[in-house]
Amino acid sequence: MTLKKTDQKKLTIITTHINADFDAMASMLAAQKLYPDSVVVFPGSQEKNLKNFFIDSMAYLFNMVDIKDIVFSKIERLVLVDTRQPKRIGAFATLLQNQDLDIHIFDHHPPSDTDIKGSYEAIQSTGATVTILANIIEKKKIKISSDEATIMCIGIYEDTGSFTFPSTTQNDFTAAAFLLSKGANLNIVSDLITREISPEQVGLLNDMIQATTRHNITGIEIIITSVTTDYYVPDFAFLVHKMIKMENIDAIFAIARMENKIYVVARSRISEVDVGSIVTPLGGGGHTFAAAATIKEKTLAQIEHKLVEILYEKIRSRRLARDLMSSPPIKILTDISCREAGKLLTRYNINALLVTEKLNDSDDTDILAGYITRQIIEKALYHKLDHVPVKEYMTTEIASVNPESDLSEMQKKIIENKQRILPVVNKNSIVGVVTRTDLLNTMFRQIQHNYEKPEGLLKEQTHARTRNINKFMRERLSKRIINILKAIGQVAKEINCNAYVVGGFVRDLFLYRPNEDIDIVIEGDGIKFAVKYSKMVGARIHTHEKFGTAVVIFPDGFKIDVASARVEYYKFPAALPIVEMSSIKLDLFRRDFTINTLAIQLIPDMFGTLIDFFAAQKDIKEKTIRILHNLSFVEDPTRVFRAIRFEQRFGFSLGKLTAGLIGNAVKMEFFTRLSGRRVFSELHQILEEENPTPAIIRLNDYGLLSVIHPKIILTENMSTLFNNIKKVLSWYDLLFLEESYMKWAVYFLALIQNCDYKTTKKICLHFELAPRYKKIFCTERIEADTYIAWLEQNLPVNNSRLYHELTRWKTELILYMMAATKKEKVKKLISNFFTKLRFITITINGKDLKNMGLEPGPIYREIFQATLDAKLNKNIKTKNDELQFAHQYLKQKRNLPDEST
């Protein structure tokens, strides 16, 4: 239906939340029965299955209008169903600023601080919102057709899980009974509720099950699953329901990245897990037992870490005071002096003491009188009140709990009463004490669990896509590398540790690129492992105790880097959900990009098991560079250089979010915080790439060349020079001269070509380059540019002169000159020097000159040089020619007549 502008006098609009489900649709229909002159408007998209059903069969029942046809200024009343969250009603949220707007609300979700307030509200805790409306319809005796009853019934069945969800109430049954009495067709309800699963959905459901992670949070098992798909798969919530039934799950949070959005669906069967309050901070909403969120511009890793953080914060504990308390409690009597109390605090390293008093002299029973803190005792001692009894300064208003009190009660009493210490009292007897530290320790128990290395440590880690790639490894790796990796796994098992090969080695395995730089991560003591392994294989070892790392060096020079995966190195201090996860995951989460987060398990029972926490395989397949979290470039701006380097090396592209965050890092000038040495390290690696030119262009696109120096700008001439250098280096490498040279230095010479001596010196100082490099870049580079200009102006040049000029330059400078010259003849001259002239030598020696009757002295060197020049200029060839030339040169030097005349 389309409303003409003239028809829009005063409107009553019925709407619901974005991504409307069956309950939302059914509630809008029911509300339409209560407001006959209203129009129904979806605020945005709705579930695809709902859309198909609606279009195919039931559209005629609704007085439906497209939102774009509504003149918002004409809206007099807004009826909200199945939501009261402003962020979930799309464009209609703009109406909330209108104080004259009449808002009516029908909702079954629990209250929150951001709820819209209505002039009329019908809010009840039911399994479905349509239940509330159906009961009103029944009371008002409003007539409904069988089709309308069917739609409303679908809403109830869908939102109560066919009356199996714990959120189901008696009112839901009553409402369904009423709708059945009005002709609701259960065959239609059944067809929609028990719909078939498509092949795509089957695949996604299988991925969800395989990616399951089980988290034990305060005694409650929480299931988290994260999946990724290239395309949108409808009815994700339906698949979550299927998984709950198949796996008998009490609480699940399913996260899916589909196309460019992340969808979160949460379901709970237990009261301790309120999924509505947990999903709301993610930008979604719902009620205690069902919730959902749609998120843009975030990574899966970010959402998952944020989710687990919220879980620890929100889930109500099953831990009781009797489980947490310290017993027996440390306590003092009221007449103990402040000095003695201070000694006790120091002896037991505690911050508060319970203070008790005797009921009477004949009874040993004492009762709680109060508590005193270290801060009060220290102040008393400072004011020389050490002899005064603690009863004079103790806090007498003190809350207590009983042994059966739960964690929430303990937290509430400690916070509200600002107590450091909470006594546990049972029938007037103090049986224990819970401190603020005790409460914090309950949240850190998993860390202790990781350190203790339980027997189950070597079992397979969950929470990742895993598959065995043993056969693939044998096909791709040499026998030596396979044996090394197996030996590493065996040694790790012997010391009760887990071992993984990680990072670029694994990434390049899947990119079919050679890479024998082996990085090993040990869950445990990496140095202890490295010492044992090096002894076994007869290798040397360099250790770095501070970082828990080591380098194992084999007799032939082959190296293996070993690192410990340790909790204290993680970049998320006090973030409980992070420490709950396995240490290998944390180690991988600290890495720069998803493609570098793959790991292969090496212990014998699990050898060859690929572990993928962050969808790295998918990003490799899609050829995409993605960061793991939004602050990645803030924490380490050098990752921008690596992102560009990997992008160009592998022919990948930057993810949309990653590219945007690079732009943000440049705009925020994070690179000014970097030391010159770190910038040079990244630039050096870019310039060592097979073809650094595209990376330099990308650096210029982001304005990052100015990080080297503001005067460095990519010009057309510089681009041409970079391309010329690539050609020259390719030519030189094909000569197979087996002479090493610094490839990066040749490109760096091109980068600074237009910088004067003063600017170049500043760059070298900023980069902390060694003196030998400063000489090349500051002095010799300028001399080389001058010589090339002279050579281009003074052609032709004989071989001997060219030889003497070029032999004084380092190979890097000569290659730079060959690329920099604009004249092909000069290129050929330098090419001739590389391939021929520099290998020309003379065969005569000092003995030959002595036989000519010439005494040793400076004349020897002069004759040798003149002979070499003659040979370079092709005037002589053989040794006899050399001898004859030397004899003739000597005669001319002595001004003697030729004997033949």
PDB file of N, CA, C and O in Angstrom, residues 506-545:
ATOM      1  N   VAL A 506      53.866 -21.539   8.824  1.00  0.00           N
ATOM      2  CA  VAL A 506      52.595 -22.220   8.528  1.00  0.00           C
ATOM      3  C   VAL A 506      51.851 -21.486   7.413  1.00  0.00           C
ATOM      4  O   VAL A 506      51.278 -22.107   6.517  1.00  0.00           O
ATOM      5  N   ARG A 507      51.857 -20.162   7.482  1.00  0.00           N
ATOM      6  CA  ARG A 507      51.196 -19.364   6.430  1.00  0.00           C
ATOM      7  C   ARG A 507      51.760 -19.716   5.055  1.00  0.00           C
ATOM      8  O   ARG A 507      51.009 -19.984   4.102  1.00  0.00           O
ATOM      9  N   ASP A 508      53.079 -19.732   4.930  1.00  0.00           N
ATOM     10  CA  ASP A 508      53.708 -19.987   3.632  1.00  0.00           C
ATOM     11  C   ASP A 508      53.530 -21.421   3.185  1.00  0.00           C
ATOM     12  O   ASP A 508      53.602 -21.720   1.986  1.00  0.00           O
ATOM     13  N   LEU A 509      53.292 -22.314   4.137  1.00  0.00           N
ATOM     14  CA  LEU A 509      52.991 -23.698   3.783  1.00  0.00           C
ATOM     15  C   LEU A 509      51.743 -23.734   2.905  1.00  0.00           C
ATOM     16  O   LEU A 509      51.691 -24.453   1.899  1.00  0.00           O
ATOM     17  N   PHE A 510      50.730 -22.938   3.272  1.00  0.00           N
ATOM     18  CA  PHE A 510      49.471 -22.913   2.518  1.00  0.00           C
ATOM     19  C   PHE A 510      49.545 -21.998   1.295  1.00  0.00           C
ATOM     20  O   PHE A 510      48.697 -22.102   0.409  1.00  0.00           O
ATOM     21  N   LEU A 511      50.536 -21.133   1.252  1.00  0.00           N
ATOM     22  CA  LEU A 511      50.727 -20.281   0.078  1.00  0.00           C
ATOM     23  C   LEU A 511      51.690 -20.913  -0.919  1.00  0.00           C
ATOM     24  O   LEU A 511      52.013 -20.313  -1.944  1.00  0.00           O
ATOM     25  N   TYR A 512      52.173 -22.129  -0.565  1.00  0.00           N
ATOM     26  CA  TYR A 512      53.119 -22.853  -1.432  1.00  0.00           C
ATOM     27  C   TYR A 512      54.368 -22.007  -1.691  1.00  0.00           C
ATOM     28  O   TYR A 512      54.884 -21.959  -2.805  1.00  0.00           O
ATOM     29  N   ARG A 513      54.854 -21.393  -0.643  1.00  0.00           N
ATOM     30  CA  ARG A 513      56.078 -20.592  -0.724  1.00  0.00           C
ATOM     31  C   ARG A 513      57.116 -21.238   0.183  1.00  0.00           C
ATOM     32  O   ARG A 513      56.804 -21.634   1.310  1.00  0.00           O
ATOM     33  N   PRO A 514      58.369 -21.337  -0.269  1.00  0.00           N
ATOM     34  CA  PRO A 514      59.407 -21.939   0.589  1.00  0.00           C
ATOM     35  C   PRO A 514      59.690 -21.061   1.801  1.00  0.00           C
ATOM     36  O   PRO A 514      59.792 -19.845   1.697  1.00  0.00           O
ATOM     37  N   ASN A 515      59.771 -21.673   2.965  1.00  0.00           N
ATOM     38  CA  ASN A 515      60.071 -20.934   4.191  1.00  0.00           C
ATOM     39  C   ASN A 515      60.510 -21.934   5.247  1.00  0.00           C
ATOM     40  O   ASN A 515      59.718 -22.760   5.692  1.00  0.00           O
ATOM     41  N   GLU A 516      61.770 -21.869   5.629  1.00  0.00           N
ATOM     42  CA  GLU A 516      62.282 -22.767   6.662  1.00  0.00           C
ATOM     43  C   GLU A 516      62.667 -22.003   7.924  1.00  0.00           C
ATOM     44  O   GLU A 516      63.494 -22.460   8.715  1.00  0.00           O
ATOM     45  N   ASP A 517      62.067 -20.809   8.103  1.00  0.00           N
ATOM     46  CA  ASP A 517      62.248 -20.061   9.349  1.00  0.00           C
ATOM     47  C   ASP A 517      61.237 -20.593  10.358  1.00  0.00           C
ATOM     48  O   ASP A 517      60.059 -20.219  10.349  1.00  0.00           O
ATOM     49  N   ILE A 518      61.680 -21.490  11.208  1.00  0.00           N
ATOM     50  CA  ILE A 518      60.777 -22.196  12.114  1.00  0.00           C
ATOM     51  C   ILE A 518      60.647 -21.441  13.428  1.00  0.00           C
ATOM     52  O   ILE A 518      61.632 -21.204  14.125  1.00  0.00           O
ATOM     53  N   ASP A 519      59.411 -21.058  13.758  1.00  0.00           N
ATOM     54  CA  ASP A 519      59.092 -20.425  15.039  1.00  0.00           C
ATOM     55  C   ASP A 519      58.267 -21.403  15.866  1.00  0.00           C
ATOM     56  O   ASP A 519      57.192 -21.838  15.442  1.00  0.00           O
ATOM     57  N   ILE A 520      58.759 -21.724  17.038  1.00  0.00           N
ATOM     58  CA  ILE A 520      58.087 -22.674  17.935  1.00  0.00           C
ATOM     59  C   ILE A 520      57.538 -21.926  19.146  1.00  0.00           C
ATOM     60  O   ILE A 520      58.237 -21.099  19.746  1.00  0.00           O
ATOM     61  N   VAL A 521      56.287 -22.204  19.490  1.00  0.00           N
ATOM     62  CA  VAL A 521      55.695 -21.672  20.723  1.00  0.00           C
ATOM     63  C   VAL A 521      55.454 -22.839  21.668  1.00  0.00           C
ATOM     64  O   VAL A 521      54.861 -23.848  21.285  1.00  0.00           O
ATOM     65  N   ILE A 522      55.933 -22.676  22.895  1.00  0.00           N
ATOM     66  CA  ILE A 522      55.782 -23.703  23.924  1.00  0.00           C
ATOM     67  C   ILE A 522      54.803 -23.208  24.984  1.00  0.00           C
ATOM     68  O   ILE A 522      54.974 -22.121  25.524  1.00  0.00           O
ATOM     69  N   GLU A 523      53.777 -24.001  25.236  1.00  0.00           N
ATOM     70  CA  GLU A 523      52.891 -23.689  26.364  1.00  0.00           C
ATOM     71  C   GLU A 523      53.563 -24.214  27.620  1.00  0.00           C
ATOM     72  O   GLU A 523      53.406 -25.367  28.004  1.00  0.00           O
ATOM     73  N   GLY A 524      54.298 -23.336  28.246  1.00  0.00           N
ATOM     74  CA  GLY A 524      55.078 -23.733  29.408  1.00  0.00           C
ATOM     75  C   GLY A 524      56.395 -22.992  29.394  1.00  0.00           C
ATOM     76  O   GLY A 524      56.487 -21.856  28.927  1.00  0.00           O
ATOM     77  N   ASP A 525      57.455 -23.635  29.868  1.00  0.00           N
ATOM     78  CA  ASP A 525      58.779 -23.010  29.960  1.00  0.00           C
ATOM     79  C   ASP A 525      59.550 -23.264  28.671  1.00  0.00           C
ATOM     80  O   ASP A 525      60.124 -24.336  28.464  1.00  0.00           O
ATOM     81  N   GLY A 526      59.570 -22.256  27.804  1.00  0.00           N
ATOM     82  CA  GLY A 526      60.235 -22.407  26.514  1.00  0.00           C
ATOM     83  C   GLY A 526      61.728 -22.617  26.646  1.00  0.00           C
ATOM     84  O   GLY A 526      62.334 -23.367  25.874  1.00  0.00           O
ATOM     85  N   ILE A 527      62.356 -21.971  27.627  1.00  0.00           N
ATOM     86  CA  ILE A 527      63.806 -22.115  27.798  1.00  0.00           C
ATOM     87  C   ILE A 527      64.149 -23.528  28.282  1.00  0.00           C
ATOM     88  O   ILE A 527      65.111 -24.145  27.807  1.00  0.00           O
ATOM     89  N   LYS A 528      63.358 -24.034  29.215  1.00  0.00           N
ATOM     90  CA  LYS A 528      63.580 -25.403  29.693  1.00  0.00           C
ATOM     91  C   LYS A 528      63.476 -26.386  28.532  1.00  0.00           C
ATOM     92  O   LYS A 528      64.292 -27.309  28.395  1.00  0.00           O
ATOM     93  N   PHE A 529      62.479 -26.170  27.669  1.00  0.00           N
ATOM     94  CA  PHE A 529      62.334 -27.025  26.491  1.00  0.00           C
ATOM     95  C   PHE A 529      63.559 -26.911  25.585  1.00  0.00           C
ATOM     96  O   PHE A 529      64.121 -27.914  25.138  1.00  0.00           O
ATOM     97  N   ALA A 530      63.999 -25.673  25.306  1.00  0.00           N
ATOM     98  CA  ALA A 530      65.104 -25.446  24.372  1.00  0.00           C
ATOM     99  C   ALA A 530      66.395 -26.088  24.870  1.00  0.00           C
ATOM    100  O   ALA A 530      67.176 -26.638  24.089  1.00  0.00           O
ATOM    101  N   VAL A 531      66.635 -26.023  26.181  1.00  0.00           N
ATOM    102  CA  VAL A 531      67.842 -26.630  26.755  1.00  0.00           C
ATOM    103  C   VAL A 531      67.824 -28.133  26.541  1.00  0.00           C
ATOM    104  O   VAL A 531      68.819 -28.736  26.093  1.00  0.00           O
ATOM    105  N   LYS A 532      66.695 -28.763  26.841  1.00  0.00           N
ATOM    106  CA  LYS A 532      66.588 -30.220  26.691  1.00  0.00           C
ATOM    107  C   LYS A 532      66.693 -30.621  25.219  1.00  0.00           C
ATOM    108  O   LYS A 532      67.398 -31.582  24.872  1.00  0.00           O
ATOM    109  N   TYR A 533      66.018 -29.877  24.351  1.00  0.00           N
ATOM    110  CA  TYR A 533      66.030 -30.225  22.926  1.00  0.00           C
ATOM    111  C   TYR A 533      67.423 -30.044  22.327  1.00  0.00           C
ATOM    112  O   TYR A 533      67.890 -30.889  21.546  1.00  0.00           O
ATOM    113  N   SER A 534      68.103 -28.951  22.687  1.00  0.00           N
ATOM    114  CA  SER A 534      69.434 -28.687  22.112  1.00  0.00           C
ATOM    115  C   SER A 534      70.435 -29.770  22.516  1.00  0.00           C
ATOM    116  O   SER A 534      71.304 -30.147  21.724  1.00  0.00           O
ATOM    117  N   LYS A 535      70.310 -30.264  23.740  1.00  0.00           N
ATOM    118  CA  LYS A 535      71.206 -31.345  24.176  1.00  0.00           C
ATOM    119  C   LYS A 535      70.947 -32.605  23.365  1.00  0.00           C
ATOM    120  O   LYS A 535      71.876 -33.327  22.992  1.00  0.00           O
ATOM    121  N   MET A 536      69.686 -32.861  23.081  1.00  0.00           N
ATOM    122  CA  MET A 536      69.322 -34.073  22.353  1.00  0.00           C
ATOM    123  C   MET A 536      69.868 -34.059  20.933  1.00  0.00           C
ATOM    124  O   MET A 536      70.306 -35.086  20.411  1.00  0.00           O
ATOM    125  N   VAL A 537      69.853 -32.888  20.287  1.00  0.00           N
ATOM    126  CA  VAL A 537      70.268 -32.821  18.877  1.00  0.00           C
ATOM    127  C   VAL A 537      71.690 -32.304  18.707  1.00  0.00           C
ATOM    128  O   VAL A 537      72.171 -32.166  17.577  1.00  0.00           O
ATOM    129  N   GLY A 538      72.374 -32.039  19.821  1.00  0.00           N
ATOM    130  CA  GLY A 538      73.754 -31.563  19.739  1.00  0.00           C
ATOM    131  C   GLY A 538      73.881 -30.170  19.175  1.00  0.00           C
ATOM    132  O   GLY A 538      74.828 -29.879  18.425  1.00  0.00           O
ATOM    133  N   ALA A 539      72.971 -29.297  19.533  1.00  0.00           N
ATOM    134  CA  ALA A 539      72.975 -27.925  19.014  1.00  0.00           C
ATOM    135  C   ALA A 539      73.383 -26.935  20.107  1.00  0.00           C
ATOM    136  O   ALA A 539      73.347 -27.241  21.304  1.00  0.00           O
ATOM    137  N   ARG A 540      73.789 -25.753  19.697  1.00  0.00           N
ATOM    138  CA  ARG A 540      74.067 -24.662  20.629  1.00  0.00           C
ATOM    139  C   ARG A 540      72.755 -23.937  20.946  1.00  0.00           C
ATOM    140  O   ARG A 540      71.770 -24.069  20.214  1.00  0.00           O
ATOM    141  N   ILE A 541      72.764 -23.133  22.005  1.00  0.00           N
ATOM    142  CA  ILE A 541      71.546 -22.426  22.389  1.00  0.00           C
ATOM    143  C   ILE A 541      71.891 -21.049  22.939  1.00  0.00           C
ATOM    144  O   ILE A 541      72.858 -20.888  23.685  1.00  0.00           O
ATOM    145  N   HIS A 542      71.116 -20.054  22.521  1.00  0.00           N
ATOM    146  CA  HIS A 542      71.177 -18.704  23.089  1.00  0.00           C
ATOM    147  C   HIS A 542      69.835 -18.438  23.753  1.00  0.00           C
ATOM    148  O   HIS A 542      68.786 -18.564  23.110  1.00  0.00           O
ATOM    149  N   THR A 543      69.848 -18.068  25.016  1.00  0.00           N
ATOM    150  CA  THR A 543      68.598 -17.842  25.734  1.00  0.00           C
ATOM    151  C   THR A 543      68.437 -16.380  26.126  1.00  0.00           C
ATOM    152  O   THR A 543      69.415 -15.646  26.262  1.00  0.00           O
ATOM    153  N   HIS A 544      67.186 -15.970  26.279  1.00  0.00           N
ATOM    154  CA  HIS A 544      66.836 -14.622  26.740  1.00  0.00           C
ATOM    155  C   HIS A 544      65.832 -14.794  27.869  1.00  0.00           C
ATOM    156  O   HIS A 544      64.618 -14.886  27.635  1.00  0.00           O
ATOM    157  N   GLU A 545      66.333 -14.878  29.088  1.00  0.00           N
ATOM    158  CA  GLU A 545      65.501 -15.161  30.255  1.00  0.00           C
ATOM    159  C   GLU A 545      64.364 -14.163  30.406  1.00  0.00           C
ATOM    160  O   GLU A 545      63.241 -14.509  30.759  1.00  0.00           O
TER     161      GLU A 545
END
